[in-house]
Amino acid sequence: MRSKLRALTGAAIVVLATSVSMSSGASAAPAPSNGSRSSAVLVGGRCNGSWVNVNATVEAQSRPQADSGYVFTLYAGETVPCRKIVVGVDYKACGVNDANGWILVQDDLRRHDGTPGWSGYIPSVCTSDR
């Protein structure tokens, strides 16, 4: 588990470094011609601690995929416990196109609708680490 986390963190650093160099005028390498996508998480919160701040109202999904099934809603300004970040199906959210990072949030507290216990994936680009 720790080796996977280290590999993911290393990949995130590479993505961040690439993003910084691109903003300074460097050009990105062309996408692979076979249509494959990078497995690196692109932008957003990382769940580095145990909590993330929710920066926009989002609908949590049952899997790291935008159309996998609504579970619950989180609202801008909430801070929620997070368990991990994963690379999932690409999505567009919070002003970012082709994002792919999903954060698993879960807790056993009652949500806004009164249902006990919940877990779901939210777009990482709509969060920041606490």
CSV table of C-alpha atoms in Angstrom, one decimal:
chain,number,residue,atom,x,y,z
A,1,MET,CA,0.0,0.0,0.0
A,2,ARG,CA,2.8,2.4,0.9
A,3,SER,CA,4.7,1.7,-2.2
A,4,LYS,CA,1.6,2.4,-4.3
A,5,LEU,CA,1.1,5.7,-2.4
A,6,ARG,CA,4.8,6.6,-3.0
A,7,ALA,CA,4.5,5.8,-6.7
A,8,LEU,CA,1.3,7.9,-6.9
A,9,THR,CA,2.9,10.8,-5.1
A,10,GLY,CA,5.9,10.6,-7.4
A,11,ALA,CA,3.7,10.7,-10.4
A,12,ALA,CA,1.8,13.7,-9.0
A,13,ILE,CA,5.1,15.5,-8.5
A,14,VAL,CA,6.0,14.8,-12.2
A,15,VAL,CA,2.6,16.1,-13.3
A,16,LEU,CA,3.0,19.2,-11.2
A,17,ALA,CA,6.5,19.9,-12.5
A,18,THR,CA,5.3,19.5,-16.0
A,19,SER,CA,2.4,21.8,-15.3
A,20,VAL,CA,4.8,24.5,-13.9
A,21,SER,CA,7.2,24.1,-16.9
A,22,MET,CA,4.3,24.4,-19.3
A,23,SER,CA,3.1,27.6,-17.7
A,24,SER,CA,6.5,29.1,-18.3
A,25,GLY,CA,6.3,28.6,-22.0
A,26,ALA,CA,7.5,25.1,-22.6
A,27,SER,CA,5.4,22.9,-24.9
A,28,ALA,CA,4.0,19.5,-23.8
A,29,ALA,CA,4.9,16.3,-25.5
A,30,PRO,CA,2.4,15.0,-28.0
A,31,ALA,CA,-0.2,12.5,-26.7
A,32,PRO,CA,0.6,8.8,-27.5
A,33,SER,CA,-0.7,7.9,-30.9
A,34,ASN,CA,-2.4,4.7,-29.6
A,35,GLY,CA,-4.9,6.8,-27.7
A,36,SER,CA,-3.8,5.6,-24.2
A,37,ARG,CA,-4.0,8.1,-21.3
A,38,SER,CA,-1.6,8.7,-18.6
A,39,SER,CA,-2.3,7.0,-15.3
A,40,ALA,CA,-1.1,10.0,-13.3
A,41,VAL,CA,-3.7,12.0,-11.4
A,42,LEU,CA,-4.2,15.4,-13.0
A,43,VAL,CA,-4.6,18.4,-10.6
A,44,GLY,CA,-6.7,18.9,-7.5
A,45,GLY,CA,-6.7,17.8,-3.9
A,46,ARG,CA,-4.6,14.7,-3.1
A,47,CYS,CA,-6.0,13.4,0.2
A,48,ASN,CA,-2.4,13.9,1.7
A,49,GLY,CA,-3.8,14.2,5.2
A,50,SER,CA,-7.1,12.6,6.3
A,51,TRP,CA,-9.3,15.5,5.2
A,52,VAL,CA,-10.2,17.5,2.1
A,53,ASN,CA,-11.9,20.8,1.7
A,54,VAL,CA,-14.8,20.8,-0.8
A,55,ASN,CA,-14.5,23.9,-3.0
A,56,ALA,CA,-17.7,23.5,-5.1
A,57,THR,CA,-21.0,21.6,-4.7
A,58,VAL,CA,-20.4,18.1,-6.0
A,59,GLU,CA,-22.3,14.8,-6.4
A,60,ALA,CA,-20.4,11.8,-5.0
A,61,GLN,CA,-20.5,8.8,-7.2
A,62,SER,CA,-20.5,5.1,-6.3
A,63,ARG,CA,-17.3,4.5,-8.4
A,64,PRO,CA,-14.6,6.8,-9.8
A,65,GLN,CA,-16.7,7.6,-12.9
A,66,ALA,CA,-19.2,10.5,-13.4
A,67,ASP,CA,-22.1,8.3,-14.5
A,68,SER,CA,-21.6,5.4,-12.1
A,69,GLY,CA,-24.5,6.3,-9.8
A,70,TYR,CA,-25.3,9.2,-7.4
A,71,VAL,CA,-24.7,8.6,-3.7
A,72,PHE,CA,-24.9,12.0,-2.0
A,73,THR,CA,-24.2,15.7,-2.4
A,74,LEU,CA,-21.4,17.6,-0.8
A,75,TYR,CA,-21.5,21.4,-0.6
A,76,ALA,CA,-18.9,24.1,-1.1
A,77,GLY,CA,-17.2,24.9,2.2
A,78,GLU,CA,-17.5,21.4,3.7
A,79,THR,CA,-14.5,19.6,5.0
A,80,VAL,CA,-14.8,15.8,4.8
A,81,PRO,CA,-12.6,12.8,5.7
A,82,CYS,CA,-10.9,11.2,2.8
A,83,ARG,CA,-9.4,7.7,2.4
A,84,LYS,CA,-7.6,7.7,-0.9
A,85,ILE,CA,-7.2,9.2,-4.3
A,86,VAL,CA,-7.5,7.1,-7.5
A,87,VAL,CA,-7.2,7.5,-11.2
A,88,GLY,CA,-10.6,7.0,-12.7
A,89,VAL,CA,-12.6,7.8,-15.8
A,90,ASP,CA,-12.0,11.3,-17.2
A,91,TYR,CA,-14.5,14.0,-16.4
A,92,LYS,CA,-15.1,17.8,-16.7
A,93,ALA,CA,-15.7,19.6,-13.4
A,94,CYS,CA,-14.9,22.8,-11.6
A,95,GLY,CA,-13.6,24.4,-14.7
A,96,VAL,CA,-11.1,21.7,-15.6
A,97,ASN,CA,-11.5,19.5,-18.8
A,98,ASP,CA,-10.1,15.9,-18.9
A,99,ALA,CA,-9.5,15.6,-15.2
A,100,ASN,CA,-9.1,12.0,-13.9
A,101,GLY,CA,-8.5,12.1,-10.1
A,102,TRP,CA,-11.2,10.9,-7.8
A,103,ILE,CA,-11.1,11.1,-4.0
A,104,LEU,CA,-12.9,8.5,-1.9
A,105,VAL,CA,-14.6,10.2,1.0
A,106,GLN,CA,-16.4,8.3,3.7
A,107,ASP,CA,-17.6,8.6,7.3
A,108,ASP,CA,-20.3,7.1,9.5
A,109,LEU,CA,-21.9,10.4,10.4
A,110,ARG,CA,-25.4,11.3,9.3
A,111,ARG,CA,-25.6,13.2,6.0
A,112,HIS,CA,-27.9,16.1,5.1
A,113,ASP,CA,-30.7,13.7,4.2
A,114,GLY,CA,-30.4,11.9,7.5
A,115,THR,CA,-29.0,8.6,6.1
A,116,PRO,CA,-26.4,7.0,8.3
A,117,GLY,CA,-23.0,6.1,6.8
A,118,TRP,CA,-21.8,7.0,3.3
A,119,SER,CA,-18.9,6.7,1.0
A,120,GLY,CA,-18.4,7.9,-2.5
A,121,TYR,CA,-15.9,9.3,-5.0
A,122,ILE,CA,-15.7,13.0,-5.7
A,123,PRO,CA,-13.7,14.9,-8.3
A,124,SER,CA,-10.3,15.8,-6.9
A,125,VAL,CA,-10.2,19.1,-8.9
A,126,CYS,CA,-13.1,20.3,-6.8
A,127,THR,CA,-11.1,19.8,-3.5
A,128,SER,CA,-8.0,21.0,-1.8
A,129,ASP,CA,-6.1,19.3,1.0
A,130,ARG,CA,-6.7,20.5,4.5
